[in-house]
mmCIF file of C-alpha atoms in Angstrom:
data_model
loop_
_atom_site.group_PDB
_atom_site.id
_atom_site.type_symbol
_atom_site.label_atom_id
_atom_site.label_comp_id
_atom_site.label_asym_id
_atom_site.label_seq_id
_atom_site.Cartn_x
_atom_site.Cartn_y
_atom_site.Cartn_z
ATOM 1 C CA UNK A 237 1.095 -17.649 14.293
ATOM 2 C CA UNK A 238 -1.676 -20.150 15.038
ATOM 3 C CA UNK A 239 -3.933 -19.085 17.876
ATOM 4 C CA UNK A 240 -7.361 -20.671 17.360
ATOM 5 C CA UNK A 241 -8.925 -23.068 14.852
ATOM 6 C CA UNK A 242 -12.394 -21.690 14.077
ATOM 7 C CA UNK A 243 -14.202 -19.266 11.793
ATOM 8 C CA UNK A 244 -14.912 -16.868 14.611
ATOM 9 C CA UNK A 245 -12.711 -14.500 16.545
ATOM 10 C CA UNK A 246 -13.070 -13.062 20.020
ATOM 11 C CA UNK A 247 -12.070 -9.397 20.000
ATOM 12 C CA UNK A 248 -11.040 -8.044 23.379
ATOM 13 C CA UNK A 249 -10.393 -4.480 24.508
ATOM 14 C CA UNK A 250 -7.697 -4.467 27.189
ATOM 15 C CA UNK A 251 -6.090 -1.588 29.078
ATOM 16 C CA UNK A 252 -2.846 -1.556 31.065
ATOM 17 C CA UNK A 253 -0.869 1.670 31.352
ATOM 18 C CA UNK A 254 2.445 0.022 32.265
ATOM 19 C CA UNK A 255 3.512 -3.555 31.491
ATOM 20 C CA UNK A 256 2.326 -5.800 34.281
ATOM 21 C CA UNK A 257 0.097 -8.720 35.146
ATOM 22 C CA UNK A 258 -2.389 -8.136 32.315
ATOM 23 C CA UNK A 259 0.264 -8.162 29.588
ATOM 24 C CA UNK A 260 1.961 -11.117 31.288
ATOM 25 C CA UNK A 261 -1.293 -13.090 31.094
ATOM 26 C CA UNK A 262 -1.651 -12.232 27.401
ATOM 27 C CA UNK A 263 1.868 -13.443 26.722
ATOM 28 C CA UNK A 264 1.233 -16.694 28.597
ATOM 29 C CA UNK A 265 -1.927 -17.242 26.535
ATOM 30 C CA UNK A 266 -0.318 -16.653 23.137
ATOM 31 C CA UNK A 267 3.229 -17.876 23.720
ATOM 32 C CA UNK A 268 2.697 -21.588 22.913
ATOM 33 C CA UNK A 269 1.400 -20.703 19.447
ATOM 34 C CA UNK A 270 3.993 -18.000 18.859
ATOM 35 C CA UNK A 271 6.726 -20.352 19.999
ATOM 36 C CA UNK A 272 5.692 -22.876 17.337
ATOM 37 C CA UNK A 273 5.560 -20.134 14.718
ATOM 38 C CA UNK A 274 8.917 -18.640 15.719
ATOM 39 C CA UNK A 275 10.666 -22.028 15.626
ATOM 40 C CA UNK A 276 9.003 -23.344 12.472
ATOM 41 C CA UNK A 277 12.332 -23.280 10.631
ATOM 42 C CA UNK A 278 14.280 -24.559 13.624
ATOM 43 C CA UNK A 279 16.084 -22.689 16.384
ATOM 44 C CA UNK A 280 19.135 -22.058 14.208
ATOM 45 C CA UNK A 281 16.983 -20.191 11.668
ATOM 46 C CA UNK A 282 16.423 -17.367 14.156
ATOM 47 C CA UNK A 283 19.155 -14.939 15.272
ATOM 48 C CA UNK A 284 20.942 -15.266 18.595
ATOM 49 C CA UNK A 285 20.021 -13.009 21.505
ATOM 50 C CA UNK A 286 22.915 -10.532 21.191
ATOM 51 C CA UNK A 287 22.252 -9.604 17.524
ATOM 52 C CA UNK A 288 18.595 -9.068 18.430
ATOM 53 C CA UNK A 289 19.372 -6.678 21.271
ATOM 54 C CA UNK A 290 22.068 -4.876 19.315
ATOM 55 C CA UNK A 291 19.681 -4.297 16.418
ATOM 56 C CA UNK A 292 17.005 -2.979 18.752
ATOM 57 C CA UNK A 293 19.501 -0.692 20.495
ATOM 58 C CA UNK A 294 20.798 0.612 17.156
ATOM 59 C CA UNK A 295 17.507 1.251 15.387
ATOM 60 C CA UNK A 296 14.840 1.707 18.089
ATOM 61 C CA UNK A 297 16.679 2.448 21.349
ATOM 62 C CA UNK A 298 13.671 4.205 22.886
ATOM 63 C CA UNK A 299 11.934 0.827 23.103
ATOM 64 C CA UNK A 300 14.701 -0.864 25.092
ATOM 65 C CA UNK A 301 13.326 -0.191 28.610
ATOM 66 C CA UNK A 302 9.916 -1.537 27.616
ATOM 67 C CA UNK A 303 11.493 -4.485 25.811
ATOM 68 C CA UNK A 304 13.532 -5.406 28.892
ATOM 69 C CA UNK A 305 10.459 -5.172 31.119
ATOM 70 C CA UNK A 306 8.408 -7.344 28.766
ATOM 71 C CA UNK A 307 11.183 -9.912 28.488
ATOM 72 C CA UNK A 308 11.256 -10.077 32.284
ATOM 73 C CA UNK A 309 7.471 -10.537 32.447
ATOM 74 C CA UNK A 310 7.767 -13.258 29.785
ATOM 75 C CA UNK A 311 10.023 -15.245 32.097
ATOM 76 C CA UNK A 312 13.435 -13.891 31.161
ATOM 77 C CA UNK A 313 14.284 -16.798 28.892
ATOM 78 C CA UNK A 314 16.557 -16.601 25.867
ATOM 79 C CA UNK A 315 13.929 -17.746 23.367
ATOM 80 C CA UNK A 316 11.259 -15.401 24.683
ATOM 81 C CA UNK A 317 13.652 -12.445 24.541
ATOM 82 C CA UNK A 318 14.675 -13.253 20.970
ATOM 83 C CA UNK A 319 11.048 -13.524 19.889
ATOM 84 C CA UNK A 320 10.075 -10.241 21.550
ATOM 85 C CA UNK A 321 12.820 -8.380 19.673
ATOM 86 C CA UNK A 322 10.955 -9.279 16.445
ATOM 87 C CA UNK A 323 14.313 -9.141 14.687
ATOM 88 C CA UNK A 324 14.386 -11.431 11.637
ATOM 89 C CA UNK A 325 11.187 -13.355 12.466
ATOM 90 C CA UNK A 326 9.668 -15.947 10.118
ATOM 91 C CA UNK A 327 7.934 -14.496 7.044
ATOM 92 C CA UNK A 328 4.197 -13.868 6.986
ATOM 93 C CA UNK A 329 1.816 -12.525 4.344
ATOM 94 C CA UNK A 330 -1.385 -10.495 4.742
ATOM 95 C CA UNK A 331 -3.761 -8.699 2.391
ATOM 96 C CA UNK A 332 -5.413 -5.426 3.624
ATOM 97 C CA UNK A 333 -6.582 -2.066 2.249
ATOM 98 C CA UNK A 334 -5.997 1.366 3.785
ATOM 99 C CA UNK A 335 -6.683 4.991 2.978
ATOM 100 C CA UNK A 336 -5.915 8.352 4.588
ATOM 101 C CA UNK A 337 -8.694 10.897 4.110
ATOM 102 C CA UNK A 338 -7.501 14.412 5.034
ATOM 103 C CA UNK A 339 -10.969 15.951 5.282
ATOM 104 C CA UNK A 340 -12.359 18.355 7.846
ATOM 105 C CA UNK A 341 -11.996 15.497 10.320
ATOM 106 C CA UNK A 342 -8.962 13.479 9.139
ATOM 107 C CA UNK A 343 -9.599 9.743 8.956
ATOM 108 C CA UNK A 344 -7.326 6.716 8.552
ATOM 109 C CA UNK A 345 -9.435 3.774 7.438
ATOM 110 C CA UNK A 346 -8.257 0.190 7.003
ATOM 111 C CA UNK A 347 -9.413 -3.398 6.463
ATOM 112 C CA UNK A 348 -7.357 -6.245 7.874
ATOM 113 C CA UNK A 349 -7.619 -9.411 5.756
ATOM 114 C CA UNK A 350 -6.026 -12.470 7.343
ATOM 115 C CA UNK A 351 -6.882 -15.956 8.687
ATOM 116 C CA UNK A 352 -8.981 -15.635 11.839
ATOM 117 C CA UNK A 353 -6.944 -18.317 13.639
ATOM 118 C CA UNK A 354 -3.777 -16.242 13.265
ATOM 119 C CA UNK A 355 -5.063 -12.956 14.694
ATOM 120 C CA UNK A 356 -4.874 -12.062 18.382
ATOM 121 C CA UNK A 357 -8.016 -9.918 18.276
ATOM 122 C CA UNK A 358 -6.683 -7.691 21.071
ATOM 123 C CA UNK A 359 -7.359 -3.951 21.088
ATOM 124 C CA UNK A 360 -4.709 -2.748 23.510
ATOM 125 C CA UNK A 361 -4.537 0.632 25.281
ATOM 126 C CA UNK A 362 -1.182 1.440 26.888
ATOM 127 C CA UNK A 363 0.983 4.288 28.133
ATOM 128 C CA UNK A 364 4.282 2.434 28.256
ATOM 129 C CA UNK A 365 6.474 5.461 27.616
ATOM 130 C CA UNK A 366 4.138 8.207 28.792
ATOM 131 C CA UNK A 367 2.339 8.584 25.457
ATOM 132 C CA UNK A 368 -1.030 6.824 25.267
ATOM 133 C CA UNK A 369 -1.489 4.350 22.413
ATOM 134 C CA UNK A 370 -4.527 2.392 21.233
ATOM 135 C CA UNK A 371 -3.990 -0.279 18.597
ATOM 136 C CA UNK A 372 -4.617 -3.838 17.454
ATOM 137 C CA UNK A 373 -1.922 -6.059 18.911
ATOM 138 C CA UNK A 374 0.297 -8.471 16.975
ATOM 139 C CA UNK A 375 3.195 -10.543 18.331
ATOM 140 C CA UNK A 376 1.955 -9.457 21.778
ATOM 141 C CA UNK A 377 3.468 -5.956 21.676
ATOM 142 C CA UNK A 378 3.646 -4.996 18.020
ATOM 143 C CA UNK A 379 0.702 -3.326 16.258
ATOM 144 C CA UNK A 380 -1.193 -3.904 13.023
ATOM 145 C CA UNK A 381 -2.609 -0.386 13.201
ATOM 146 C CA UNK A 382 -3.162 2.212 15.876
ATOM 147 C CA UNK A 383 -3.281 5.788 17.108
ATOM 148 C CA UNK A 384 -1.538 7.805 19.832
ATOM 149 C CA UNK A 385 -2.815 10.658 21.971
ATOM 150 C CA UNK A 386 -0.862 13.200 19.914
ATOM 151 C CA UNK A 387 -3.203 12.401 17.019
ATOM 152 C CA UNK A 388 -0.928 10.214 14.891
ATOM 153 C CA UNK A 389 -2.428 7.122 13.242
ATOM 154 C CA UNK A 390 -0.682 4.331 11.303
ATOM 155 C CA UNK A 391 -1.673 1.178 9.435
ATOM 156 C CA UNK A 392 0.166 -1.563 7.548
ATOM 157 C CA UNK A 393 -0.543 -3.676 4.479
ATOM 158 C CA UNK A 394 1.558 -6.343 2.777
ATOM 159 C CA UNK A 395 3.759 -4.928 0.006
ATOM 160 C CA UNK A 396 3.451 -7.739 -2.531
ATOM 161 C CA UNK A 397 6.938 -9.267 -2.504
ATOM 162 C CA UNK A 398 8.108 -12.619 -1.156
ATOM 163 C CA UNK A 399 11.741 -11.634 -0.601
ATOM 164 C CA UNK A 400 12.934 -11.771 3.009
ATOM 165 C CA UNK A 401 15.935 -9.949 4.444
ATOM 166 C CA UNK A 402 17.502 -8.765 7.674
ATOM 167 C CA UNK A 403 15.251 -6.474 9.642
ATOM 168 C CA UNK A 404 12.359 -6.242 12.066
ATOM 169 C CA UNK A 405 8.829 -7.519 11.800
ATOM 170 C CA UNK A 406 6.905 -4.403 10.801
ATOM 171 C CA UNK A 407 4.330 -4.558 13.667
ATOM 172 C CA UNK A 408 7.099 -3.599 16.092
ATOM 173 C CA UNK A 409 8.071 -0.669 13.863
ATOM 174 C CA UNK A 410 4.486 0.598 14.022
ATOM 175 C CA UNK A 411 4.648 0.373 17.803
ATOM 176 C CA UNK A 412 7.905 2.329 17.719
ATOM 177 C CA UNK A 413 6.410 5.094 15.576
ATOM 178 C CA UNK A 414 3.393 5.553 17.837
ATOM 179 C CA UNK A 415 5.557 5.516 20.965
ATOM 180 C CA UNK A 416 8.017 8.129 19.691
ATOM 181 C CA UNK A 417 6.383 10.355 17.021
ATOM 182 C CA UNK A 418 3.708 13.043 16.964
ATOM 183 C CA UNK A 419 3.559 14.136 13.329
ATOM 184 C CA UNK A 420 3.596 12.454 9.937
ATOM 185 C CA UNK A 421 7.010 13.874 8.973
ATOM 186 C CA UNK A 422 8.721 12.325 11.994
ATOM 187 C CA UNK A 423 6.857 9.042 11.546
ATOM 188 C CA UNK A 424 7.781 8.646 7.883
ATOM 189 C CA UNK A 425 11.422 9.482 8.637
ATOM 190 C CA UNK A 426 11.480 6.683 11.224
ATOM 191 C CA UNK A 427 9.751 4.253 8.864
ATOM 192 C CA UNK A 428 12.246 5.039 6.117
ATOM 193 C CA UNK A 429 15.176 4.430 8.479
ATOM 194 C CA UNK A 430 14.315 1.254 10.408
ATOM 195 C CA UNK A 431 15.071 -1.982 8.472
ATOM 196 C CA UNK A 432 12.263 -4.499 7.945
ATOM 197 C CA UNK A 433 12.429 -8.172 7.008
ATOM 198 C CA UNK A 434 9.637 -8.111 4.375
ATOM 199 C CA UNK A 435 7.884 -5.629 2.096
ATOM 200 C CA UNK A 436 5.096 -3.571 3.625
ATOM 201 C CA UNK A 437 3.170 -0.402 2.915
ATOM 202 C CA UNK A 438 2.626 1.798 5.954
ATOM 203 C CA UNK A 439 0.160 4.670 5.693
ATOM 204 C CA UNK A 440 0.422 7.543 8.181
ATOM 205 C CA UNK A 441 -1.982 10.364 9.044
ATOM 206 C CA UNK A 442 -1.808 13.035 11.742
ATOM 207 C CA UNK A 443 -4.406 15.336 13.283
ATOM 208 C CA UNK A 444 -3.424 18.132 10.882
ATOM 209 C CA UNK A 445 -4.403 16.031 7.862
ATOM 210 C CA UNK A 446 -0.805 15.457 6.756
ATOM 211 C CA UNK A 447 -0.491 11.986 5.234
ATOM 212 C CA UNK A 448 1.992 9.738 3.458
ATOM 213 C CA UNK A 449 2.593 6.101 2.593
ATOM 214 C CA UNK A 450 6.013 4.536 3.050
ATOM 215 C CA UNK A 451 6.927 1.610 0.806
ATOM 216 C CA UNK A 452 9.172 -0.545 2.979
ATOM 217 C CA UNK A 453 11.303 -3.437 1.706
ATOM 218 C CA UNK A 454 14.219 -5.511 3.067
ATOM 219 C CA UNK A 455 17.658 -4.120 2.298
ATOM 220 C CA UNK A 456 16.338 -0.708 1.266
ATOM 221 C CA UNK A 457 15.494 2.606 2.845
ATOM 222 C CA UNK A 458 11.770 3.199 2.956
ATOM 223 C CA UNK A 459 10.363 5.092 -0.016
ATOM 224 C CA UNK A 460 8.201 7.978 1.263
ATOM 225 C CA UNK A 461 5.324 8.793 -1.081
ATOM 226 C CA UNK A 462 2.575 11.391 -0.702
ATOM 227 C CA UNK A 463 0.022 8.719 -1.456
ATOM 228 C CA UNK A 464 -3.193 8.363 0.500
ATOM 229 C CA UNK A 465 -4.169 4.795 -0.433
ATOM 230 C CA UNK A 466 -2.423 1.425 -0.380
ATOM 231 C CA UNK A 467 -3.360 -2.190 -0.937
ATOM 232 C CA UNK A 468 -0.953 -5.092 -1.584
ATOM 233 C CA UNK A 469 1.598 -3.923 -4.111
ATOM 234 C CA UNK A 470 3.938 -0.961 -4.342
ATOM 235 C CA UNK A 471 4.928 0.823 -7.554
ATOM 236 C CA UNK A 472 3.866 -2.186 -9.613
ATOM 237 C CA UNK A 473 2.579 -5.726 -9.179
ATOM 238 C CA UNK A 474 5.454 -8.169 -8.660
ATOM 239 C CA UNK A 475 3.634 -11.231 -7.305
ATOM 240 C CA UNK A 476 0.929 -11.911 -9.877
ATOM 241 C CA UNK A 477 -0.679 -14.876 -8.114
ATOM 242 C CA UNK A 478 -1.156 -12.964 -4.857
ATOM 243 C CA UNK A 479 -2.375 -9.899 -6.751
ATOM 244 C CA UNK A 480 -5.069 -11.920 -8.513
ATOM 245 C CA UNK A 481 -6.121 -13.733 -5.341
ATOM 246 C CA UNK A 482 -6.480 -10.504 -3.365
ATOM 247 C CA UNK A 483 -7.696 -8.143 -6.141
ATOM 248 C CA UNK A 484 -5.045 -5.649 -5.051
ATOM 249 C CA UNK A 485 -5.150 -3.667 -8.315
ATOM 250 C CA UNK A 486 -8.944 -3.466 -8.366
ATOM 251 C CA UNK A 487 -9.140 -2.390 -4.726
ATOM 252 C CA UNK A 488 -6.515 0.317 -5.173
ATOM 253 C CA UNK A 489 -8.234 1.638 -8.283
ATOM 254 C CA UNK A 490 -11.512 1.972 -6.371
ATOM 255 C CA UNK A 491 -9.836 3.716 -3.444
ATOM 256 C CA UNK A 492 -8.222 6.239 -5.772
ATOM 257 C CA UNK A 493 -11.508 6.894 -7.554
ATOM 258 C CA UNK A 494 -13.202 7.633 -4.239
ATOM 259 C CA UNK A 495 -10.398 9.934 -3.125
ATOM 260 C CA UNK A 496 -10.647 11.812 -6.432
ATOM 261 C CA UNK A 497 -14.363 12.401 -5.804
ATOM 262 C CA UNK A 498 -14.637 15.856 -4.236
ATOM 263 C CA UNK A 499 -18.113 14.998 -2.949
ATOM 264 C CA UNK A 500 -17.044 11.854 -1.090
ATOM 265 C CA UNK A 501 -17.825 11.794 2.629
ATOM 266 C CA UNK A 502 -16.255 9.857 5.464
ATOM 267 C CA UNK A 503 -19.530 7.935 5.817
ATOM 268 C CA UNK A 504 -19.345 6.864 2.170
ATOM 269 C CA UNK A 505 -15.731 5.768 2.550
ATOM 270 C CA UNK A 506 -16.528 3.699 5.615
ATOM 271 C CA UNK A 507 -19.499 2.103 3.852
ATOM 272 C CA UNK A 508 -17.254 1.127 0.921
ATOM 273 C CA UNK A 509 -14.818 -0.619 3.273
ATOM 274 C CA UNK A 510 -17.679 -2.825 4.469
ATOM 275 C CA UNK A 511 -18.611 -3.944 0.960
ATOM 276 C CA UNK A 512 -16.917 -5.905 -1.832
ATOM 277 C CA UNK A 513 -14.431 -5.594 -3.428
ATOM 278 C CA UNK A 514 -12.672 -3.789 -0.557
ATOM 279 C CA UNK A 515 -14.362 -5.993 2.010
ATOM 280 C CA UNK A 516 -13.524 -9.684 1.507
ATOM 281 C CA UNK A 517 -15.691 -12.701 2.364
ATOM 282 C CA UNK A 518 -12.941 -15.192 1.447
ATOM 283 C CA UNK A 519 -12.648 -16.538 5.000
ATOM 284 C CA UNK A 520 -12.283 -20.147 3.862
ATOM 285 C CA UNK A 521 -9.125 -19.151 1.955
ATOM 286 C CA UNK A 522 -7.741 -17.089 4.839
ATOM 287 C CA UNK A 523 -8.315 -13.816 2.984
ATOM 288 C CA UNK A 524 -11.449 -12.579 4.727
ATOM 289 C CA UNK A 525 -11.729 -9.155 6.337
ATOM 290 C CA UNK A 526 -11.415 -9.733 10.084
ATOM 291 C CA UNK A 527 -12.126 -6.121 11.014
ATOM 292 C CA UNK A 528 -12.243 -2.618 9.663
ATOM 293 C CA UNK A 529 -10.782 0.216 11.734
ATOM 294 C CA UNK A 530 -11.516 3.926 11.437
ATOM 295 C CA UNK A 531 -8.982 6.099 13.256
ATOM 296 C CA UNK A 532 -9.908 9.741 13.910
ATOM 297 C CA UNK A 533 -6.671 11.591 14.864
ATOM 298 C CA UNK A 534 -8.418 14.859 15.704
ATOM 299 C CA UNK A 535 -10.711 13.126 18.202
ATOM 300 C CA UNK A 536 -8.360 10.484 19.590
ATOM 301 C CA UNK A 537 -10.914 7.848 18.634
ATOM 302 C CA UNK A 538 -10.859 4.424 17.009
ATOM 303 C CA UNK A 539 -13.978 2.746 15.638
ATOM 304 C CA UNK A 540 -13.753 -0.998 14.986
ATOM 305 C CA UNK A 541 -16.283 -2.069 12.392
ATOM 306 C CA UNK A 542 -17.991 -5.127 10.946
ATOM 307 C CA UNK A 543 -21.042 -5.231 8.664
ATOM 308 C CA UNK A 544 -23.949 -4.229 10.891
ATOM 309 C CA UNK A 545 -21.840 -3.687 13.997
ATOM 310 C CA UNK A 546 -19.330 -1.204 15.423
ATOM 311 C CA UNK A 547 -17.277 -0.800 18.594
ATOM 312 C CA UNK A 548 -15.925 2.641 19.448
ATOM 313 C CA UNK A 549 -12.921 3.262 21.699
ATOM 314 C CA UNK A 550 -11.105 6.489 22.562
ATOM 315 C CA UNK A 551 -8.532 7.918 24.919
ATOM 316 C CA UNK A 552 -11.301 9.781 26.718
ATOM 317 C CA UNK A 553 -13.609 6.770 26.919
ATOM 318 C CA UNK A 554 -11.956 3.365 26.611
ATOM 319 C CA UNK A 555 -14.199 0.459 27.564
ATOM 320 C CA UNK A 556 -12.698 -2.870 28.515
ATOM 321 C CA UNK A 557 -14.768 -5.724 27.117
ATOM 322 C CA UNK A 558 -15.128 -8.270 24.339
ATOM 323 C CA UNK A 559 -17.031 -9.045 21.138
ATOM 324 C CA UNK A 560 -17.271 -12.485 19.540
ATOM 325 C CA UNK A 561 -17.408 -12.097 15.754
ATOM 326 C CA UNK A 562 -18.717 -15.017 13.703
ATOM 327 C CA UNK A 563 -17.416 -14.929 10.140
ATOM 328 C CA UNK A 564 -19.326 -15.958 7.051
ATOM 329 C CA UNK A 565 -21.009 -14.120 4.210
ATOM 330 C CA UNK A 566 -21.950 -11.436 6.776
ATOM 331 C CA UNK A 567 -20.064 -11.496 10.088
ATOM 332 C CA UNK A 568 -22.268 -11.350 13.159
ATOM 333 C CA UNK A 569 -21.667 -10.811 16.856
ATOM 334 C CA UNK A 570 -22.469 -13.271 19.568
#
């Protein structure tokens, strides 16, 4: 996934209720880079079209009409359709921190740590299946995190294992959850059922303050835990080098300490996500925090945050526009 080669990232807020010309333009923009990424191991390394569609029909059938429409907008080609299924894609590794805070106003808060040149930077508002969804796009229709108008919010972080198996890229599973679920119980059941190709932690929060984290791994059913915080390992650290490079243990310890503090406020939590060690300045190593996102299920609002700057979006007031973020010791807008 190589989109741009710079230490800045243009974030864009885009709205299109049903798949059409706007999504088609996004696909055309990103497809050359995604095509290189998808074929990095050669065409034979990716599954044929029929297994892709069969897997989608078996595990996430509600997405099929949208998938077929998007494949048509993408040109109707075999390779494009296989890519859009996100079934058995190439492996990819992120960092990230996330926490569900079930306070008076429930909050799902996350940092996304990844190379700037590999992130789309698209905040996408849709109503593809009748339910409105706002989220940060990945693989053109998957999501890194997001919220729906029923007040369900989800976020992903890498689970700390290098093993790869048969399953979907997890951004599409997040899209599926937000398109089909209203409450945490239904979302976690779906996350536990749908197979994924790599290990990820997905944290879920609904407007009632019900939360959970699902530890997902290839070849296994998702492990549903009533855990409010996740970084980049699951029950224990299994990839020591990655753990040291990302400070996953230290970040999780801090998150748990804050959650155990009965006096903690949402403002204090948000401030902590914009400071080390939760916030990362390691942009040169591809581990910098590209954005923080605060999802408010009770308000249907998403605040996108950088040190010294914020951009609020909601179902009631979604503003199409863009922000150019320059990364360094303290990201700035231009």
